[in-house]
């Protein structure tokens, strides 16, 4: 509805019958609630989610989600493709950063990164290798952060260094 001085209000309107002692409807009751701010918040949230979705789905960088116990719980298409897995395989638990994703000689780097994330919320980027589904290795630059305040989900970012290494 139009607002005084310009703009609009968004209202949630509810109507109900008001009956007398005999059950006859005598009038209609109406309640109204101004939901303008709530709707604006909902629109802002949808826009924010859409921006985040575009970032995660960007083909420029691999993005994965992990649990502190080692499970990789999700990945964008770029990471799944880099590693040779489908996103569905990753989501059902095919990957663990502490077992089949990281070669043994690079696990101390991951342990250090986990300590940094625990202490500060983020880890500095570091170079290592990942093991692909076919057993081959790929050089990567990895960094990570806590995704939630409780520390139950982390997000890690992966840049494929194959071309850089080839040029070197």
mmCIF file with all atom_site columns, C-alpha atoms in Angstrom, residues 31 41 65 91 114 134:
data_model
loop_
_atom_site.group_PDB
_atom_site.id
_atom_site.type_symbol
_atom_site.label_atom_id
_atom_site.label_alt_id
_atom_site.label_comp_id
_atom_site.label_asym_id
_atom_site.label_entity_id
_atom_site.label_seq_id
_atom_site.pdbx_PDB_ins_code
_atom_site.Cartn_x
_atom_site.Cartn_y
_atom_site.Cartn_z
_atom_site.occupancy
_atom_site.B_iso_or_equiv
_atom_site.pdbx_formal_charge
_atom_site.auth_seq_id
_atom_site.auth_comp_id
_atom_site.auth_asym_id
_atom_site.auth_atom_id
_atom_site.pdbx_PDB_model_num
ATOM 1 C CA . UNK A 1 31  ? -5.639 -7.599  11.402  1.00 0.00 ? 31  UNK A CA 1
ATOM 2 C CA . UNK A 1 41  ? 15.439 -8.551  4.737   1.00 0.00 ? 41  UNK A CA 1
ATOM 3 C CA . UNK A 1 65  ? 33.752 -27.881 2.323   1.00 0.00 ? 65  UNK A CA 1
ATOM 4 C CA . UNK A 1 91  ? 29.006 -35.386 -1.012  1.00 0.00 ? 91  UNK A CA 1
ATOM 5 C CA . UNK A 1 114 ? 44.159 -26.967 10.879  1.00 0.00 ? 114 UNK A CA 1
ATOM 6 C CA . UNK A 1 134 ? 42.901 -42.021 -10.809 1.00 0.00 ? 134 UNK A CA 1
#
